[in-house]
Short mmCIF file of C-alpha atoms and ligand atoms in Angstrom, two decimals:
data_model
loop_
_atom_site.label_atom_id
_atom_site.label_comp_id
_atom_site.label_asym_id
_atom_site.label_seq_id
_atom_site.Cartn_x
_atom_site.Cartn_y
_atom_site.Cartn_z
CA MET I 78 9.19 49.79 4.83
CA ARG I 79 12.35 47.62 4.39
CA ALA I 80 14.56 49.93 5.80
CA LEU I 81 12.39 50.67 8.71
CA LYS I 82 12.33 46.73 9.65
CA ALA I 83 15.83 46.72 9.27
CA LEU I 84 16.30 49.56 11.62
CA ALA I 85 14.02 47.80 13.99
CA ALA I 86 16.02 44.68 13.74
CA HIS I 87 19.09 46.55 14.53
CA PHE I 88 17.53 48.14 17.40
CA ILE I 89 16.32 44.88 18.81
CA ALA I 90 19.59 43.24 18.37
CA SER I 91 21.40 46.07 19.88
CA LEU I 92 19.38 45.94 23.14
CA GLY I 93 20.43 42.30 23.28
CA LEU I 94 16.83 40.86 23.57
CA VAL I 95 15.88 37.31 22.05
CA LEU I 96 12.82 38.61 20.04
CA VAL I 97 11.40 37.78 16.99
CA ALA I 98 10.94 40.60 14.76
CA SER I 99 8.58 38.91 12.60
CA SER I 100 6.01 37.73 15.30
CA ALA I 101 4.14 40.18 17.53
CA ALA I 102 4.74 37.59 20.48
CA ALA I 103 7.80 37.68 22.49
CA GLN I 104 10.01 34.49 22.43
CA PRO I 105 10.14 32.69 25.78
CA LEU I 106 13.64 33.40 26.77
CA SER I 107 13.74 30.13 28.59
CA PHE I 108 12.31 26.46 28.67
CA VAL I 109 12.05 26.67 32.38
CA PRO I 110 10.97 30.39 32.82
CA ALA I 111 9.95 30.50 36.31
CA ASP I 112 9.18 28.07 39.11
CA GLY I 113 5.75 26.33 39.23
CA PRO I 114 3.64 24.88 36.37
CA TYR I 115 3.46 26.15 32.89
CA ASP I 116 2.84 25.51 29.42
CA LEU I 117 4.66 26.19 26.54
CA ALA I 118 3.35 26.09 22.89
CA ILE I 119 5.66 26.53 19.94
CA ALA I 120 4.11 26.72 16.40
CA PHE I 121 6.17 25.68 13.29
CA ARG I 122 4.32 27.80 10.71
CA ASP I 123 6.44 26.62 7.48
CA ALA I 124 6.96 22.89 8.46
CA PRO I 125 7.39 20.99 5.25
CA ALA I 126 4.07 18.51 4.55
CA ASN I 127 5.92 15.42 5.52
CA PRO I 128 5.88 14.63 8.52
CA GLY I 129 4.21 18.17 8.97
CA ILE I 130 5.32 18.95 12.50
CA ARG I 131 3.09 22.09 13.33
CA MET I 132 3.62 22.29 17.07
CA LEU I 133 5.71 21.53 20.00
CA GLU I 134 4.30 21.61 23.64
CA LEU I 135 5.64 21.06 27.04
CA HIS I 136 3.97 21.14 30.39
CA ARG I 137 5.58 21.31 33.62
CA ALA I 138 3.20 20.00 36.59
CA ALA I 139 3.03 21.54 39.84
CA ASP I 140 5.23 18.78 41.13
CA LYS I 141 8.11 19.99 38.29
CA THR I 142 7.75 16.83 36.09
CA VAL I 143 7.94 17.65 32.64
CA SER I 144 6.00 16.25 29.62
CA GLY I 145 6.22 17.03 26.03
CA LYS I 146 4.82 16.11 22.35
CA LEU I 147 5.20 17.12 18.87
CA ILE I 148 2.06 17.38 16.90
CA SER I 149 2.46 16.24 13.27
CA ASP I 150 -0.03 16.18 10.26
CA TRP I 151 1.24 12.83 9.77
CA TYR I 152 1.48 11.15 13.19
CA GLY I 153 -0.55 13.14 15.51
CA ASN I 154 0.48 13.46 18.95
CA MET I 155 4.28 12.04 19.16
CA THR I 156 5.14 11.97 22.75
CA MET I 157 8.52 12.79 24.03
CA ASP I 158 10.41 10.64 26.26
CA ASN I 159 13.66 10.91 28.51
CA ILE I 160 13.21 14.76 28.64
CA VAL I 161 15.85 16.87 29.96
CA VAL I 162 15.00 20.61 30.01
CA THR I 163 17.72 23.46 30.73
CA PRO I 164 16.97 27.19 30.18
CA THR I 165 18.10 27.30 26.99
CA LEU I 166 18.06 23.47 25.67
CA LEU I 167 15.46 20.81 25.72
CA THR I 168 16.48 17.18 24.93
CA PHE I 169 14.40 14.39 24.25
CA ASP I 170 14.03 10.91 22.57
CA MET I 171 11.25 9.73 20.33
CA ARG I 172 10.51 6.42 18.99
CA ASN I 173 11.21 6.03 15.17
CA ILE I 174 9.80 3.93 12.50
CA ASN I 175 10.92 1.68 9.58
CA THR I 176 14.95 2.51 10.04
CA PRO I 177 16.56 -0.87 10.79
CA GLY I 178 18.55 -0.76 13.91
CA VAL I 179 17.06 2.52 14.84
CA PRO I 180 14.11 2.43 17.05
CA ILE I 181 14.68 5.54 18.75
CA ARG I 182 15.87 9.28 17.38
CA HIS I 183 17.32 11.86 19.81
CA TRP I 184 15.96 15.15 19.58
CA THR I 185 16.81 18.52 20.35
CA ALA I 186 15.30 22.22 20.85
CA ARG I 187 17.20 25.29 21.36
CA VAL I 188 16.28 28.75 22.13
CA THR I 189 18.08 30.78 19.34
CA ALA I 190 17.69 34.49 18.24
CA GLN I 191 15.32 33.33 15.58
CA GLY I 192 13.12 31.19 17.88
CA ILE I 193 12.99 27.76 19.02
CA ALA I 194 15.23 25.30 16.80
CA LEU I 195 13.92 22.27 16.64
CA ASP I 196 16.20 19.09 15.08
CA GLY I 197 15.61 15.49 14.94
CA GLY I 198 13.96 12.83 12.39
CA ILE I 199 11.39 10.25 11.76
CA TRP I 200 12.33 7.30 9.33
CA ASP I 201 13.41 9.13 6.17
CA SER I 202 12.57 12.54 7.26
CA LYS I 203 15.06 14.83 8.79
CA VAL I 204 13.48 17.67 10.69
CA ALA I 205 15.23 21.14 11.04
CA LEU I 206 12.61 23.77 12.00
CA VAL I 207 12.51 27.30 13.72
CA GLY I 208 9.11 27.96 15.47
CA GLN I 209 7.77 30.92 17.52
CA GLN I 210 5.47 31.09 20.40
CA ALA I 211 1.99 29.65 19.42
CA SER I 212 -1.03 32.17 19.56
CA GLY I 213 -4.16 30.61 21.71
CA ALA I 214 -6.03 30.24 18.18
CA GLU I 215 -3.15 28.18 16.75
CA VAL I 216 -2.84 25.87 19.64
CA ALA I 217 -6.96 25.25 19.12
CA ALA I 218 -6.41 24.74 15.50
CA LEU I 219 -3.25 22.29 15.70
CA THR I 220 -4.55 20.37 18.70
CA PHE I 221 -4.38 16.55 17.48
CA HIS I 222 -7.70 14.99 18.87
CA GLU I 223 -6.90 11.05 18.87
CA THR I 224 -9.64 8.51 18.66
CA THR I 225 -9.79 5.16 20.22
CA LEU I 226 -10.09 1.87 18.28
CA PRO I 227 -13.04 -0.64 18.94
CA PRO I 228 -12.32 -3.92 20.45
CA LEU I 229 -11.36 -6.60 18.04
CA THR I 230 -14.59 -8.26 16.02
CA THR I 231 -14.27 -10.83 13.55
CA LEU I 232 -16.45 -11.12 10.36
CA ALA I 233 -17.66 -14.17 8.65
CA SER I 234 -17.15 -14.65 5.21
CA ASP I 235 -19.42 -12.73 2.71
CA GLY I 236 -18.92 -14.79 -0.18
CA LEU I 237 -17.09 -12.18 -2.34
CA ALA I 238 -13.60 -12.84 -4.08
CA LYS I 239 -13.98 -16.55 -4.60
CA THR I 240 -11.15 -16.34 -6.97
CA PRO I 241 -8.63 -13.60 -7.00
CA PRO I 242 -9.55 -10.17 -7.89
CA MET I 243 -8.74 -8.93 -11.43
CA GLY I 244 -8.49 -5.33 -12.71
CA TRP I 245 -6.34 -2.27 -13.05
CA SER I 246 -5.13 0.23 -10.51
CA SER I 247 -3.69 4.00 -11.41
CA TRP I 248 -0.35 3.85 -8.94
CA ASN I 249 2.30 1.87 -10.80
CA LYS I 250 1.80 3.97 -14.26
CA PHE I 251 0.36 7.16 -13.06
CA ALA I 252 1.04 7.79 -9.46
CA GLU I 253 -0.54 10.93 -8.50
CA LYS I 254 -1.09 12.01 -12.02
CA ILE I 255 -4.53 10.79 -12.40
CA ASP I 256 -7.86 12.64 -13.00
CA ASP I 257 -11.51 11.78 -13.81
CA THR I 258 -10.72 12.00 -17.44
CA THR I 259 -7.91 9.59 -17.43
CA ILE I 260 -9.91 7.00 -15.26
CA ARG I 261 -12.80 7.33 -17.93
CA ALA I 262 -10.51 6.70 -20.76
CA ILE I 263 -8.88 3.75 -18.85
CA ALA I 264 -12.20 2.23 -18.58
CA ASP I 265 -13.39 2.59 -22.23
CA ALA I 266 -9.89 0.97 -23.07
CA MET I 267 -10.46 -1.82 -20.95
CA VAL I 268 -13.29 -2.68 -22.97
CA ALA I 269 -11.80 -1.69 -26.47
CA THR I 270 -8.74 -4.01 -25.65
CA GLY I 271 -10.98 -6.96 -24.58
CA LEU I 272 -9.10 -6.83 -21.20
CA ARG I 273 -12.46 -6.62 -19.51
CA ASP I 274 -13.78 -9.82 -21.09
CA ALA I 275 -10.62 -11.51 -20.22
CA GLY I 276 -11.65 -11.08 -16.65
CA TYR I 277 -10.28 -7.55 -15.51
CA ARG I 278 -13.13 -5.76 -13.86
CA TYR I 279 -12.02 -3.30 -11.03
CA VAL I 280 -10.90 0.05 -12.21
CA ASN I 281 -9.11 1.09 -8.97
CA ILE I 282 -8.22 4.84 -8.42
CA ASP I 283 -5.39 4.58 -5.83
CA ASP I 284 -3.70 7.33 -3.95
CA GLY I 285 -4.31 10.74 -5.29
CA TRP I 286 -8.25 11.41 -5.47
CA GLN I 287 -8.88 12.95 -1.96
CA GLY I 288 -9.43 16.63 -1.48
CA THR I 289 -10.27 17.94 2.01
CA ARG I 290 -13.50 17.34 4.37
CA GLY I 291 -16.05 19.42 4.45
CA PRO I 292 -17.54 21.07 7.69
CA ASP I 293 -19.48 18.07 8.41
CA GLY I 294 -16.23 15.71 8.33
CA GLN I 295 -17.29 14.38 5.00
CA ILE I 296 -14.16 13.14 2.58
CA ARG I 297 -14.43 15.02 -0.78
CA PRO I 298 -12.51 14.48 -3.94
CA ASN I 299 -10.11 17.00 -5.11
CA ALA I 300 -10.90 19.25 -8.15
CA LYS I 301 -9.33 16.46 -10.52
CA PHE I 302 -12.72 14.18 -9.63
CA PRO I 303 -15.50 16.53 -9.65
CA ASP I 304 -18.19 14.04 -9.12
CA MET I 305 -17.03 10.48 -7.96
CA LYS I 306 -20.70 9.01 -7.92
CA ALA I 307 -20.81 10.13 -11.85
CA LEU I 308 -17.61 8.38 -12.38
CA ALA I 309 -18.84 5.34 -10.52
CA ASP I 310 -21.79 5.44 -12.88
CA TYR I 311 -19.71 5.73 -16.13
CA VAL I 312 -17.25 2.64 -14.93
CA HIS I 313 -20.54 0.79 -14.04
CA ALA I 314 -22.23 1.31 -17.36
CA ARG I 315 -18.91 -0.41 -18.87
CA GLY I 316 -19.57 -3.70 -16.97
CA LEU I 317 -16.59 -2.52 -14.70
CA LYS I 318 -16.29 -2.01 -11.22
CA LEU I 319 -14.89 1.02 -9.18
CA GLY I 320 -12.35 0.96 -6.47
CA LEU I 321 -10.86 3.37 -4.20
CA TYR I 322 -8.13 3.92 -1.90
CA SER I 323 -7.78 5.41 1.70
CA SER I 324 -5.62 4.72 4.77
CA PRO I 325 -6.55 4.30 8.55
CA GLY I 326 -3.73 7.25 9.36
CA PRO I 327 -4.59 10.82 9.00
CA ARG I 328 -2.13 10.87 5.74
CA THR I 329 -2.26 8.67 2.80
CA CYS I 330 1.32 7.36 1.72
CA ALA I 331 1.26 10.44 -0.80
CA GLY I 332 0.29 12.70 1.66
CA TYR I 333 -3.60 13.06 1.12
CA GLU I 334 -6.43 12.86 3.57
CA GLY I 335 -6.68 9.27 5.36
CA SER I 336 -9.44 7.91 7.21
CA TYR I 337 -8.21 8.23 10.66
CA GLY I 338 -11.31 9.54 13.00
CA HIS I 339 -13.69 9.39 10.02
CA VAL I 340 -13.67 5.35 9.54
CA GLN I 341 -17.58 4.90 9.57
CA GLN I 342 -18.06 8.00 7.99
CA ASP I 343 -15.70 7.32 4.83
CA ALA I 344 -17.06 3.87 4.55
CA ARG I 345 -20.41 5.10 4.23
CA THR I 346 -19.39 7.52 1.67
CA PHE I 347 -17.58 5.30 -0.45
CA ALA I 348 -20.71 2.83 -0.57
CA ALA I 349 -23.01 6.11 -1.35
CA TRP I 350 -20.76 6.86 -4.31
CA GLY I 351 -20.98 3.25 -5.78
CA VAL I 352 -17.46 2.06 -4.89
CA ASP I 353 -16.93 -1.58 -4.95
CA TYR I 354 -13.44 -2.14 -3.71
CA LEU I 355 -11.27 -0.43 -1.29
CA LYS I 356 -7.53 -0.32 -0.80
CA TYR I 357 -6.58 0.28 2.78
CA ASP I 358 -3.12 1.57 3.07
CA LEU I 359 -1.40 1.73 6.58
CA CYS I 360 1.01 4.76 5.71
CA SER I 361 1.06 7.23 8.42
CA GLY I 362 -1.37 4.81 10.58
CA GLU I 363 2.14 2.75 11.09
CA TRP I 364 2.63 5.50 13.89
CA PHE I 365 -0.41 4.85 15.85
CA TYR I 366 -0.93 1.08 14.93
CA ALA I 367 2.81 -0.31 15.66
CA ASP I 368 1.86 -3.82 17.00
CA ALA I 369 -0.12 -6.78 16.13
CA ASP I 370 -3.16 -5.64 18.15
CA THR I 371 -3.57 -2.45 16.82
CA VAL I 372 -2.77 -3.01 13.11
CA GLN I 373 -5.25 -5.94 13.44
CA ARG I 374 -8.07 -3.67 15.09
CA SER I 375 -7.57 -0.63 12.69
CA TYR I 376 -8.23 -2.99 9.88
CA ALA I 377 -11.12 -4.64 11.42
CA GLU I 378 -12.65 -1.20 12.04
CA MET I 379 -12.58 -0.46 8.54
CA GLY I 380 -13.87 -3.91 7.51
CA ALA I 381 -17.10 -3.83 9.74
CA ALA I 382 -17.72 -0.23 8.46
CA LEU I 383 -17.60 -1.58 5.21
CA ARG I 384 -19.67 -4.53 5.94
CA ALA I 385 -22.18 -2.38 7.94
CA THR I 386 -23.08 -0.35 4.68
CA GLY I 387 -24.62 -3.37 3.00
CA ARG I 388 -22.75 -2.62 -0.33
CA PRO I 389 -20.62 -5.63 -1.24
CA ILE I 390 -16.98 -3.94 -1.54
CA ILE I 391 -13.86 -5.98 -1.74
CA TYR I 392 -11.56 -5.10 1.03
CA SER I 393 -7.96 -5.07 -0.07
CA LEU I 394 -5.45 -4.76 3.01
CA CYS I 395 -2.16 -3.03 2.36
CA GLU I 396 0.09 -3.00 5.39
CA TYR I 397 3.05 -4.81 3.61
CA GLY I 398 2.68 -8.13 5.37
CA ARG I 399 3.35 -7.07 8.84
CA PHE I 400 2.59 -9.25 12.02
CA ARG I 401 1.58 -12.31 9.75
CA VAL I 402 -1.49 -10.73 8.14
CA GLY I 403 -2.32 -13.68 6.11
CA SER I 404 -3.40 -15.42 9.23
CA TRP I 405 -5.83 -12.78 10.22
CA GLY I 406 -6.76 -10.90 7.03
CA ARG I 407 -10.07 -12.84 6.25
CA SER I 408 -11.32 -12.17 9.90
CA VAL I 409 -11.13 -8.39 9.83
CA GLY I 410 -13.05 -8.71 6.56
CA GLY I 411 -10.18 -8.91 3.98
CA HIS I 412 -10.53 -10.20 0.49
CA LEU I 413 -6.60 -9.76 -0.35
CA TRP I 414 -3.61 -8.68 1.48
CA ARG I 415 -0.20 -7.25 0.64
CA THR I 416 2.59 -9.55 1.48
CA THR I 417 5.31 -7.08 0.88
CA GLY I 418 6.61 -3.21 0.23
CA ASP I 419 5.97 -2.14 -3.12
CA ILE I 420 6.89 -3.47 -6.57
CA THR I 421 8.78 -1.63 -8.96
CA ASP I 422 9.19 -2.19 -12.71
CA ASP I 423 12.43 -4.27 -12.89
CA TYR I 424 13.29 -8.02 -13.01
CA ALA I 425 15.16 -8.12 -9.46
CA THR I 426 12.44 -6.52 -7.44
CA MET I 427 9.33 -8.37 -8.99
CA ALA I 428 11.40 -11.68 -8.71
CA ARG I 429 12.26 -10.97 -5.22
CA ILE I 430 8.58 -10.51 -4.48
CA GLY I 431 7.15 -12.95 -6.64
CA PHE I 432 9.54 -15.84 -5.64
CA GLU I 433 10.14 -14.77 -2.15
CA LYS I 434 7.54 -12.34 -0.84
CA ASN I 435 4.43 -13.94 -2.02
CA GLY I 436 2.81 -15.03 1.30
CA ASP I 437 2.14 -18.40 3.07
CA PRO I 438 0.12 -20.67 0.49
CA ASN I 439 -1.65 -22.18 3.60
CA ASP I 440 -3.39 -18.53 3.96
CA ALA I 441 -4.70 -18.21 0.53
CA GLY I 442 -7.90 -19.66 -0.96
CA PRO I 443 -11.64 -18.86 -2.16
CA GLY I 444 -12.28 -15.26 -0.38
CA GLY I 445 -8.95 -14.39 0.73
CA TRP I 446 -5.78 -14.26 -1.35
CA ASN I 447 -2.06 -13.14 -0.64
CA ASP I 448 -1.25 -10.15 -2.71
CA PRO I 449 2.10 -9.70 -3.96
CA ASP I 450 1.33 -6.24 -5.24
CA MET I 451 0.15 -5.25 -8.65
CA LEU I 452 1.35 -5.90 -12.22
CA GLU I 453 3.99 -4.04 -14.08
CA VAL I 454 3.54 -5.65 -17.29
CA GLY I 455 3.32 -3.13 -20.22
CA ASN I 456 5.27 -0.48 -18.28
CA GLY I 457 8.30 -1.07 -20.35
CA GLY I 458 11.11 -2.01 -17.58
CA MET I 459 11.44 -5.40 -18.15
CA SER I 460 12.07 -7.83 -20.72
CA GLU I 461 9.01 -9.92 -22.55
CA ASP I 462 10.48 -13.07 -20.83
CA ALA I 463 10.58 -11.51 -17.62
CA TYR I 464 7.04 -10.09 -17.86
CA ARG I 465 6.04 -13.56 -18.81
CA THR I 466 7.73 -14.72 -15.53
CA HIS I 467 5.86 -12.11 -13.70
CA MET I 468 2.64 -13.09 -15.08
CA THR I 469 3.32 -16.64 -14.53
CA LEU I 470 4.38 -16.46 -10.90
CA TRP I 471 1.22 -14.34 -10.09
CA ALA I 472 -1.02 -17.01 -11.86
CA MET I 473 0.97 -19.58 -10.14
CA SER I 474 0.33 -17.86 -6.67
CA ALA I 475 -3.34 -17.21 -7.20
CA ALA I 476 -2.43 -14.09 -6.87
CA PRO I 477 -4.74 -10.77 -7.76
CA LEU I 478 -4.09 -9.58 -11.15
CA MET I 479 -4.20 -5.96 -11.10
CA MET I 480 -2.78 -4.32 -14.20
CA GLY I 481 -0.53 -1.36 -13.71
CA HIS I 482 0.11 0.13 -17.19
CA ASP I 483 -1.69 2.65 -19.29
CA VAL I 484 -4.46 0.39 -20.89
CA ARG I 485 -4.77 3.25 -23.44
CA ALA I 486 -1.61 2.41 -24.94
CA THR I 487 -1.41 -1.59 -24.53
CA SER I 488 1.23 -2.90 -27.00
CA GLU I 489 0.47 -6.28 -28.69
CA SER I 490 3.02 -7.84 -26.71
CA ALA I 491 1.60 -6.51 -23.25
CA ARG I 492 -1.93 -7.62 -24.59
CA ARG I 493 -0.80 -11.12 -25.27
CA LEU I 494 0.69 -11.44 -21.79
CA LEU I 495 -2.26 -10.18 -19.95
CA GLU I 496 -5.03 -12.03 -21.94
CA ASN I 497 -4.02 -15.15 -22.12
CA ARG I 498 -6.83 -17.19 -21.42
CA GLY I 499 -5.23 -20.42 -20.07
CA VAL I 500 -2.62 -18.39 -17.74
CA ILE I 501 -5.74 -16.37 -16.58
CA ALA I 502 -7.50 -19.75 -15.94
CA ILE I 503 -4.59 -20.80 -13.77
CA ASP I 504 -4.81 -17.84 -11.57
CA GLN I 505 -8.71 -18.23 -11.71
CA ASP I 506 -8.87 -21.65 -10.76
CA ALA I 507 -11.76 -22.50 -8.67
CA ARG I 508 -9.87 -24.62 -6.29
CA GLY I 509 -8.07 -21.47 -5.29
CA VAL I 510 -4.88 -23.38 -4.30
CA GLN I 511 -1.60 -21.04 -4.25
CA GLY I 512 1.16 -22.93 -5.98
CA LYS I 513 4.71 -23.15 -4.77
CA ALA I 514 8.16 -24.33 -5.51
CA LEU I 515 8.60 -28.13 -5.17
CA HIS I 516 12.12 -28.06 -6.51
CA LYS I 517 14.97 -25.59 -6.65
CA ASP I 518 18.21 -25.94 -8.02
CA GLY I 519 20.47 -23.05 -8.54
CA ALA I 520 18.69 -20.62 -10.85
CA ALA I 521 16.01 -23.05 -11.70
CA GLU I 522 12.66 -23.56 -9.79
CA ILE I 523 9.85 -25.69 -10.60
CA TRP I 524 6.44 -24.94 -9.25
CA LEU I 525 3.44 -26.83 -9.05
CA LYS I 526 -0.29 -25.88 -8.47
CA PRO I 527 -3.03 -28.29 -8.63
CA LEU I 528 -6.04 -27.44 -10.43
CA ALA I 529 -9.98 -27.90 -10.06
CA THR I 530 -9.94 -30.13 -12.84
CA GLY I 531 -7.30 -32.49 -11.55
CA ALA I 532 -4.64 -31.20 -13.83
CA TYR I 533 -1.21 -29.40 -12.52
CA ALA I 534 -0.04 -26.14 -13.78
CA ILE I 535 3.75 -26.54 -13.95
CA ALA I 536 6.10 -23.77 -14.21
CA LEU I 537 9.76 -23.96 -15.17
CA PHE I 538 11.29 -20.95 -13.75
CA ASN I 539 14.92 -19.72 -14.93
CA ARG I 540 16.09 -17.17 -12.58
CA GLY I 541 19.54 -17.18 -14.11
CA GLU I 542 21.01 -14.73 -16.69
CA ALA I 543 21.53 -17.17 -19.29
CA PRO I 544 19.09 -19.53 -21.19
CA ALA I 545 19.08 -22.68 -19.65
CA THR I 546 17.61 -26.43 -20.39
CA MET I 547 15.88 -27.63 -17.53
CA ALA I 548 14.64 -31.05 -16.87
CA LEU I 549 11.28 -32.11 -15.72
CA THR I 550 10.33 -35.70 -14.48
CA PRO I 551 7.32 -36.55 -12.79
CA ASP I 552 9.20 -37.59 -9.48
CA THR I 553 10.88 -34.29 -9.24
CA ILE I 554 7.40 -32.83 -8.31
CA GLY I 555 6.10 -35.87 -6.66
CA LEU I 556 3.60 -36.63 -9.60
CA PRO I 557 2.73 -40.05 -11.01
CA LYS I 558 3.37 -40.58 -14.76
CA ILE I 559 2.37 -37.65 -16.91
CA GLY I 560 -0.09 -38.81 -19.50
CA ALA I 561 -0.97 -35.23 -21.38
CA LEU I 562 0.91 -32.31 -21.46
CA ARG I 563 0.14 -28.73 -22.72
CA ASP I 564 2.31 -25.57 -23.20
CA VAL I 565 0.03 -22.89 -22.00
CA TRP I 566 1.64 -19.97 -22.99
CA SER I 567 1.30 -20.95 -26.66
CA GLY I 568 -1.37 -23.50 -26.40
CA ALA I 569 0.61 -26.33 -28.20
CA THR I 570 -0.15 -29.87 -27.06
CA LEU I 571 3.30 -31.46 -26.11
CA ASP I 572 4.42 -34.95 -26.23
CA PRO I 573 4.09 -36.12 -22.63
CA LYS I 574 7.34 -38.04 -22.64
CA VAL I 575 9.46 -34.82 -23.24
CA THR I 576 11.38 -34.11 -20.01
CA ARG I 577 13.87 -31.34 -21.11
CA PHE I 578 12.55 -27.85 -21.90
CA ALA I 579 14.68 -24.88 -23.04
CA VAL I 580 13.66 -21.64 -20.88
CA PRO I 581 15.12 -18.51 -21.85
CA ALA I 582 17.13 -15.99 -19.30
CA HIS I 583 14.67 -14.76 -16.83
CA GLY I 584 12.13 -16.66 -18.41
CA VAL I 585 9.63 -19.58 -17.86
CA VAL I 586 7.79 -22.38 -19.58
CA LEU I 587 4.50 -22.99 -18.00
CA LEU I 588 2.84 -26.51 -18.55
CA GLU I 589 -0.59 -28.03 -17.87
CA ALA I 590 -0.09 -31.88 -17.32
CA PHE I 591 -2.57 -34.60 -16.63
CA ALA I 592 -1.36 -37.08 -14.46
CA ILE I 593 -2.00 -40.91 -15.86
CA GLY I 594 -4.90 -42.48 -14.42
CA SER I 595 -6.83 -39.12 -13.76
CA ALA I 596 -10.36 -38.68 -15.02
CA HIS I 597 -9.28 -35.78 -17.11
CA THR I 598 -6.24 -37.95 -18.76
CA ARG I 599 -8.80 -40.64 -19.63
CA GLN I 600 -11.21 -37.91 -21.05
CA ARG I 601 -8.15 -36.40 -23.18
CA ALA I 602 -6.76 -39.63 -24.35
CA ALA I 603 -10.07 -40.52 -25.78
CA PRO I 604 -10.10 -39.96 -29.54
C1 LIG L 885 2.12 2.47 -0.76
C2 LIG L 885 1.53 1.24 -1.32
C3 LIG L 885 1.54 1.41 -2.96
C4 LIG L 885 0.50 2.81 -3.52
C5 LIG L 885 1.14 4.03 -2.66
C6 LIG L 885 0.15 5.13 -2.92
O1 LIG L 885 3.39 2.69 -1.12
O2 LIG L 885 2.03 0.45 -1.00
O3 LIG L 885 0.79 0.31 -3.68
O4 LIG L 885 -0.63 2.65 -3.10
O5 LIG L 885 1.29 3.77 -1.30
O6 LIG L 885 0.99 6.34 -2.14
#
């Protein structure tokens, strides 16, 4: 058989014809085969999943204008610009994403003996494919049907998330290696460790639970999650809540099925399963929704769809802080919105996010919170002092506290960091003020967060690589005299006259202070 094929290939080559031996259909010998209108469709049958470029379509109208597009699993119809077509070479430009200084990429498609060789790239994906003429059935199957966004609607507060949501998410530790059994075990461990009772209530399944859609379009979990409703019941029975993850694009960031074209249907499915929290991650949607208006409308669409289910569902916007999300996150129904790209388990990334990319404090408050991403405490990449800084920064920022470690293997040190009631109380303070730095001097930063009690949380951060002694006097942070002082991490009462504090490298001292004259100071001062 192999010998026969080789013989056939030799015969074809010797005829000098540009045919593809593996395909029944003859290749177009030219991008412009004849005068007059024509349509060309090339299928790329072995395209890698990301960005999943499946087809090239070229159309010449009667007036000889040529238009074209690539069709991709991730980005749908990708329109060609500045098309130049010769019999053997097609060149075009295509907009690009996420590469600073490269808004456009130049593409080529050449007629070769093997078929049409396509070369180009989008963001971090280089594309080099060889395709053959698509059959009618392939064209029908690969055609991407666009949906239109509804006009922007705004939603009134639903009263959820009066304080920043707390819980756990699978992504930081497990990424796609998650399944029903692990999620159940994590829920059990949240109870057994006391973390549930410390306030961590949401058990969030991040990317990687999705399967395919049924014939009715309904999303189904993949084989690792045999019964989502039963899993929700299990989690609920332990006094916990269940979270899921999707995207407004056709593909999630890890390449799973997104909600594009199925927004209302997915919201109803999630509600029917008993889901209490949805993280909606822009991912491939960034190609479709690339400006403030469309990003906002795409998030509003899911916000309205969740609200229409009648089920209270926390809505977590994840579009990495684009287009000043904090200024419109609430009005699209969001209860928290990411202010940054992804955290990783190292001090430099955590500190850059926590100190510099934690959102505008004016946007945060009861019902809506800046989200500098999930916690890394317990994952082992930072020193204990750095993790203490991580927790303190998040608490001072009134940030959502989503643990990101393997709760089944919570170390003593991680438990102490995550369960400190004083620190959690600062994060969850009913006044909901996002604290900020009031004093910066080299590696030293002093942050202040006013609390509902009238007290102040004061954090002395040492961002330097050597231990430091930091000075705190009331006037550095614009306070009247300090009447009572407490070290929050240790719980120890301190002499309010102390003005110098030893702060470890990459570490922090977190204080609660009562200004003299406040009702609280009088209460505390009484014997
Ligand atoms: C993005 C998000 C992460 C995580 C992954 C999942 O990178 O920012 O938090 O959800 O997608 O693929």
